[in-house]
Amino acid sequence: MSSILRYIQQISRCGRQYRSDAFEPLGLKACHGRYLQEICRNPGICQEQLTESVLVNKSNVARQVAALEENGLLGKTIGVNSTERACLVLDMMQNVDVKFVNGKPLL
């Protein structure tokens, strides 16, 4: 049983490293993908709902949302801005196997 868990952990680390490498040129971290994906699925989502959906504590959500706002990817009403950079991130997320509601991007 422990060997199966070891393989699951290795796969998880590889996935995290792949996302990290993909997001790095855009000045983002691998964790930002989860937040952006959830925000695209639920435009206008509040931070409390985002906390429940990504299963992270409130302070982490507030910190990551602030970082995305500083990068110009989110507006004050938590939703993806339709800037060229935001569209580039969304396109890249699709290439990294991030799926949106019904497989359609929201922008």
XYZ file of N, CA, C and O in Angstrom:
428
model
N 0.816 -1.198 0.000
C 0.000 0.000 0.000
C 0.857 1.258 0.000
O 0.531 2.220 -0.671
N 1.964 1.240 0.745
C 2.803 2.435 0.818
C 3.467 2.736 -0.526
O 3.734 3.890 -0.837
N 3.727 1.698 -1.339
C 4.338 1.949 -2.648
C 3.346 2.655 -3.573
O 3.751 3.496 -4.379
N 2.075 2.369 -3.452
C 1.055 3.051 -4.253
C 1.000 4.524 -3.863
O 0.948 5.400 -4.723
N 1.028 4.798 -2.577
C 1.010 6.187 -2.110
C 2.243 6.942 -2.587
O 2.159 8.120 -2.939
N 3.381 6.262 -2.609
C 4.606 6.888 -3.088
C 4.458 7.293 -4.560
O 4.854 8.380 -4.963
N 3.865 6.418 -5.374
C 3.658 6.735 -6.785
C 2.668 7.885 -6.963
O 2.855 8.752 -7.816
N 1.639 7.904 -6.146
C 0.667 8.999 -6.211
C 1.342 10.319 -5.864
O 1.115 11.342 -6.520
N 2.191 10.316 -4.856
C 2.920 11.527 -4.477
C 3.872 11.976 -5.582
O 3.999 13.170 -5.857
N 4.528 11.027 -6.236
C 5.428 11.373 -7.331
C 4.667 11.999 -8.488
O 5.111 12.992 -9.077
N 3.519 11.432 -8.820
C 2.690 11.978 -9.897
C 2.225 13.382 -9.539
O 2.244 14.291 -10.367
N 1.836 13.570 -8.287
C 1.394 14.885 -7.832
C 2.518 15.908 -7.943
O 2.307 17.032 -8.414
N 3.719 15.535 -7.518
C 4.858 16.455 -7.608
C 5.201 16.781 -9.055
O 5.508 17.926 -9.387
N 5.129 15.793 -9.926
C 5.409 16.033 -11.348
C 4.389 16.992 -11.945
O 4.747 17.897 -12.702
N 3.124 16.813 -11.606
C 2.083 17.709 -12.094
C 2.269 19.124 -11.593
O 2.121 20.093 -12.332
N 2.623 19.251 -10.324
C 2.862 20.567 -9.732
C 4.054 21.252 -10.395
O 4.011 22.444 -10.706
N 5.119 20.488 -10.669
C 6.300 21.055 -11.321
C 5.974 21.473 -12.757
O 6.418 22.517 -13.224
N 5.175 20.673 -13.457
C 4.782 20.996 -14.830
C 3.988 22.303 -14.862
O 4.249 23.181 -15.683
N 3.022 22.428 -13.951
C 2.232 23.665 -13.899
C 3.108 24.851 -13.508
O 2.972 25.939 -14.055
N 4.018 24.638 -12.593
C 4.915 25.707 -12.159
C 5.767 26.196 -13.327
O 5.916 27.398 -13.540
N 6.313 25.272 -14.101
C 7.127 25.637 -15.257
C 6.287 26.353 -16.317
O 6.774 27.280 -16.966
N 5.040 25.936 -16.488
C 4.175 26.552 -17.494
C 3.766 27.968 -17.102
O 3.668 28.849 -17.952
N 3.520 28.204 -15.821
C 3.067 29.516 -15.357
C 4.215 30.497 -15.108
O 4.003 31.698 -15.072
N 5.429 30.000 -14.936
C 6.560 30.853 -14.573
C 6.809 32.000 -15.560
O 7.029 33.133 -15.130
N 6.757 31.781 -16.886
C 7.002 32.908 -17.797
C 5.990 34.042 -17.652
O 6.257 35.175 -18.039
N 4.833 33.749 -17.089
C 3.798 34.756 -16.909
C 3.864 35.412 -15.535
O 3.019 36.226 -15.186
N 4.850 35.025 -14.739
C 4.989 35.598 -13.403
C 3.994 35.032 -12.411
O 3.705 35.665 -11.396
N 3.479 33.842 -12.691
C 2.503 33.212 -11.805
C 3.093 31.949 -11.202
O 4.096 31.427 -11.676
N 2.435 31.471 -10.156
C 2.830 30.225 -9.522
C 1.819 29.142 -9.893
O 0.727 29.431 -10.357
N 2.183 27.905 -9.653
C 1.312 26.781 -9.999
C -0.024 26.871 -9.272
O -1.074 26.528 -9.829
N -0.027 27.377 -8.042
C -1.260 27.445 -7.259
C -2.266 28.420 -7.862
O -3.474 28.285 -7.641
N -1.797 29.404 -8.634
C -2.712 30.377 -9.211
C -3.674 29.738 -10.208
O -4.778 30.236 -10.407
N -3.264 28.639 -10.807
C -4.139 27.954 -11.762
C -5.439 27.503 -11.142
O -6.510 27.629 -11.745
N -5.358 26.970 -9.937
C -6.571 26.525 -9.232
C -7.531 27.669 -9.003
O -8.744 27.537 -9.194
N -6.990 28.799 -8.585
C -7.837 29.959 -8.307
C -8.456 30.489 -9.590
O -9.657 30.753 -9.640
N -7.653 30.634 -10.638
C -8.174 31.146 -11.904
C -9.213 30.213 -12.505
O -10.221 30.652 -13.054
N -8.981 28.923 -12.380
C -9.938 27.952 -12.903
C -11.281 28.090 -12.193
O -12.334 28.127 -12.826
N -11.252 28.187 -10.900
C -12.499 28.301 -10.129
C -13.196 29.627 -10.402
O -14.422 29.690 -10.495
N -12.433 30.698 -10.556
C -13.017 32.003 -10.844
C -13.655 32.004 -12.225
O -14.726 32.585 -12.428
N -13.035 31.339 -13.186
C -13.617 31.252 -14.529
C -14.885 30.411 -14.534
O -15.813 30.686 -15.287
N -14.912 29.392 -13.711
C -16.127 28.571 -13.617
C -17.277 29.330 -12.979
O -18.438 29.096 -13.288
N -16.957 30.224 -12.041
C -17.972 30.964 -11.291
C -17.653 32.451 -11.304
O -17.151 32.979 -10.313
N -17.933 33.151 -12.402
C -17.624 34.586 -12.447
C -18.345 35.330 -11.325
O -19.491 35.033 -11.008
N -17.660 36.260 -10.698
C -18.242 37.036 -9.615
C -18.246 36.323 -8.277
O -18.868 36.777 -7.324
N -17.528 35.202 -8.176
C -17.474 34.440 -6.934
C -16.839 35.291 -5.831
O -15.914 36.054 -6.081
N -17.357 35.183 -4.624
C -16.770 35.938 -3.516
C -15.641 35.114 -2.895
O -15.528 33.915 -3.116
N -14.797 35.773 -2.111
C -13.645 35.085 -1.533
C -14.060 33.954 -0.606
O -13.376 32.935 -0.529
N -15.153 34.122 0.085
C -15.604 33.059 0.995
C -15.986 31.802 0.211
O -15.639 30.686 0.596
N -16.687 31.975 -0.902
C -17.052 30.829 -1.739
C -15.807 30.221 -2.376
O -15.703 28.995 -2.498
N -14.861 31.076 -2.755
C -13.616 30.587 -3.331
C -12.848 29.754 -2.310
O -12.276 28.722 -2.647
N -12.877 30.189 -1.064
C -12.231 29.439 0.018
C -12.814 28.041 0.130
O -12.078 27.058 0.252
N -14.135 27.943 0.057
C -14.790 26.640 0.165
C -14.512 25.756 -1.043
O -14.336 24.547 -0.912
N -14.443 26.353 -2.228
C -14.297 25.542 -3.430
C -12.867 25.053 -3.655
O -12.674 23.972 -4.201
N -11.855 25.822 -3.243
C -10.474 25.371 -3.437
C -9.902 24.710 -2.186
O -8.760 24.247 -2.207
N -10.685 24.678 -1.106
C -10.310 23.994 0.134
C -8.992 24.518 0.716
O -8.085 23.762 1.052
N -8.905 25.844 0.798
C -7.737 26.511 1.374
C -8.263 27.525 2.375
O -9.380 28.025 2.235
N -7.462 27.861 3.396
C -7.959 28.795 4.397
C -8.082 30.213 3.838
O -7.491 30.558 2.814
N -8.859 31.039 4.515
C -9.205 32.377 4.035
C -7.993 33.270 3.803
O -7.954 34.050 2.852
N -7.003 33.176 4.671
C -5.831 34.045 4.524
C -5.052 33.715 3.256
O -4.560 34.619 2.572
N -4.951 32.427 2.920
C -4.265 32.053 1.678
C -5.024 32.539 0.456
O -4.423 33.021 -0.503
N -6.338 32.414 0.488
C -7.156 32.888 -0.640
C -6.992 34.393 -0.797
O -6.781 34.896 -1.912
N -7.060 35.133 0.296
C -6.922 36.587 0.236
C -5.553 36.970 -0.332
O -5.444 37.876 -1.166
N -4.515 36.273 0.079
C -3.157 36.559 -0.391
C -3.017 36.260 -1.888
O -2.455 37.060 -2.639
N -3.550 35.140 -2.333
C -3.427 34.771 -3.747
C -4.293 35.664 -4.634
O -3.884 36.036 -5.740
N -5.478 36.027 -4.163
C -6.337 36.942 -4.922
C -5.655 38.298 -5.045
O -5.664 38.922 -6.116
N -5.014 38.763 -3.974
C -4.290 40.030 -4.021
C -3.143 39.953 -5.022
O -2.905 40.904 -5.790
N -2.447 38.834 -5.066
C -1.342 38.668 -6.019
C -1.867 38.684 -7.453
O -1.248 39.286 -8.339
N -3.006 38.046 -7.687
C -3.589 38.049 -9.036
C -4.083 39.439 -9.421
O -4.004 39.832 -10.587
N -4.589 40.192 -8.443
C -5.002 41.578 -8.714
C -3.785 42.433 -9.069
O -3.847 43.246 -9.995
N -2.685 42.244 -8.348
C -1.465 43.001 -8.627
C -0.924 42.703 -10.020
O -0.372 43.577 -10.683
N -1.095 41.464 -10.469
C -0.646 41.081 -11.804
C -1.620 41.529 -12.888
O -1.364 41.316 -14.065
N -2.739 42.128 -12.496
C -3.703 42.622 -13.468
C -4.605 41.561 -14.042
O -5.254 41.777 -15.064
N -4.678 40.398 -13.400
C -5.516 39.322 -13.905
C -6.918 39.329 -13.312
O -7.830 38.764 -13.887
N -7.086 39.953 -12.163
C -8.396 40.018 -11.518
C -8.759 41.465 -11.261
O -7.894 42.298 -10.991
N -10.061 41.725 -11.285
C -10.552 43.034 -10.908
C -11.079 42.974 -9.484
O -11.025 41.937 -8.825
N -11.595 44.070 -8.983
C -12.104 44.094 -7.610
C -13.293 43.167 -7.426
O -13.464 42.570 -6.387
N -14.168 43.072 -8.429
C -15.208 42.048 -8.362
C -14.535 40.803 -8.911
O -14.243 40.727 -10.098
N -14.269 39.849 -8.083
C -13.383 38.750 -8.430
C -13.860 38.067 -9.703
O -14.781 37.277 -9.709
N -13.252 38.430 -10.798
C -13.522 37.846 -12.096
C -12.330 38.157 -12.976
O -11.633 39.138 -12.766
N -12.101 37.338 -13.958
C -10.928 37.518 -14.797
C -11.125 38.729 -15.691
O -12.134 38.859 -16.360
N -10.160 39.640 -15.664
C -10.201 40.789 -16.561
C -9.990 40.309 -17.993
O -9.302 39.332 -18.221
N -10.546 41.019 -18.946
C -10.386 40.607 -20.340
C -9.204 41.324 -20.988
O -9.275 41.759 -22.121
N -8.109 41.445 -20.247
C -6.900 42.035 -20.800
C -6.188 40.998 -21.655
O -6.473 39.801 -21.578
N -5.270 41.452 -22.466
C -4.528 40.540 -23.341
C -3.772 39.502 -22.509
O -3.737 38.323 -22.845
N -3.199 39.941 -21.383
C -2.438 39.024 -20.531
C -3.352 37.975 -19.906
O -2.999 36.804 -19.818
N -4.550 38.391 -19.484
C -5.493 37.430 -18.901
C -5.905 36.401 -19.944
O -6.007 35.209 -19.648
N -6.137 36.843 -21.172
C -6.503 35.904 -22.236
C -5.352 34.935 -22.519
O -5.580 33.759 -22.765
N -4.116 35.426 -22.457
C -2.954 34.573 -22.653
C -2.886 33.512 -21.564
O -2.624 32.341 -21.840
N -3.150 33.905 -20.328
C -3.135 32.947 -19.217
C -4.221 31.904 -19.407
O -3.998 30.708 -19.221
N -5.419 32.329 -19.813
C -6.511 31.380 -20.010
C -6.197 30.406 -21.137
O -6.469 29.207 -21.029
N -5.606 30.897 -22.224
C -5.209 30.001 -23.316
C -4.170 29.000 -22.843
O -4.236 27.813 -23.162
N -3.195 29.475 -22.056
C -2.170 28.595 -21.550
C -2.759 27.563 -20.596
O -2.371 26.408 -20.610
N -3.753 27.967 -19.793
C -4.373 27.036 -18.862
C -5.075 25.915 -19.620
O -5.046 24.765 -19.200
N -5.687 26.232 -20.752
C -6.329 25.193 -21.545
C -5.289 24.207 -22.065
O -5.535 23.005 -22.121
N -4.124 24.708 -22.443
C -3.066 23.834 -22.926
C -2.481 22.970 -21.823
O -1.875 21.947 -22.097
N -2.650 23.389 -20.571
C -2.155 22.622 -19.428
C -3.280 21.741 -18.878
O -3.246 21.272 -17.772
N -4.298 21.521 -19.671
C -5.432 20.660 -19.332
C -6.340 21.231 -18.258
O -6.910 20.486 -17.482
N -6.488 22.527 -18.210
C -7.454 23.131 -17.310
C -8.752 23.252 -18.086
O -8.787 23.815 -19.170
N -9.815 22.695 -17.576
C -11.095 22.710 -18.264
C -12.022 23.723 -17.617
O -11.996 23.942 -16.424
N -12.856 24.325 -18.433
C -13.819 25.295 -17.956
C -15.203 24.667 -17.972
O -15.394 23.530 -18.381
N -16.199 25.415 -17.557
C -17.570 24.922 -17.541
C -17.952 24.490 -18.952
O -17.815 25.250 -19.908
N -18.415 23.280 -19.101
C -18.811 22.707 -20.379
C -17.689 22.750 -21.408
O -17.929 22.727 -22.605
N -16.451 22.844 -20.948
C -15.313 22.852 -21.844
C -15.133 24.132 -22.626
O -14.345 24.204 -23.546
N -15.888 25.195 -22.280
C -15.814 26.446 -23.019
C -15.165 27.526 -22.154
O -15.506 27.672 -20.998
N -14.210 28.281 -22.717
C -13.660 29.402 -21.950
C -14.704 30.490 -21.806
O -15.609 30.627 -22.632
N -14.594 31.252 -20.732
C -15.596 32.274 -20.470
C -15.283 33.600 -21.131
O -16.126 34.475 -21.151
N -14.092 33.788 -21.660
C -13.760 35.037 -22.327
C -13.937 34.898 -23.819
O -13.709 33.934 -24.409
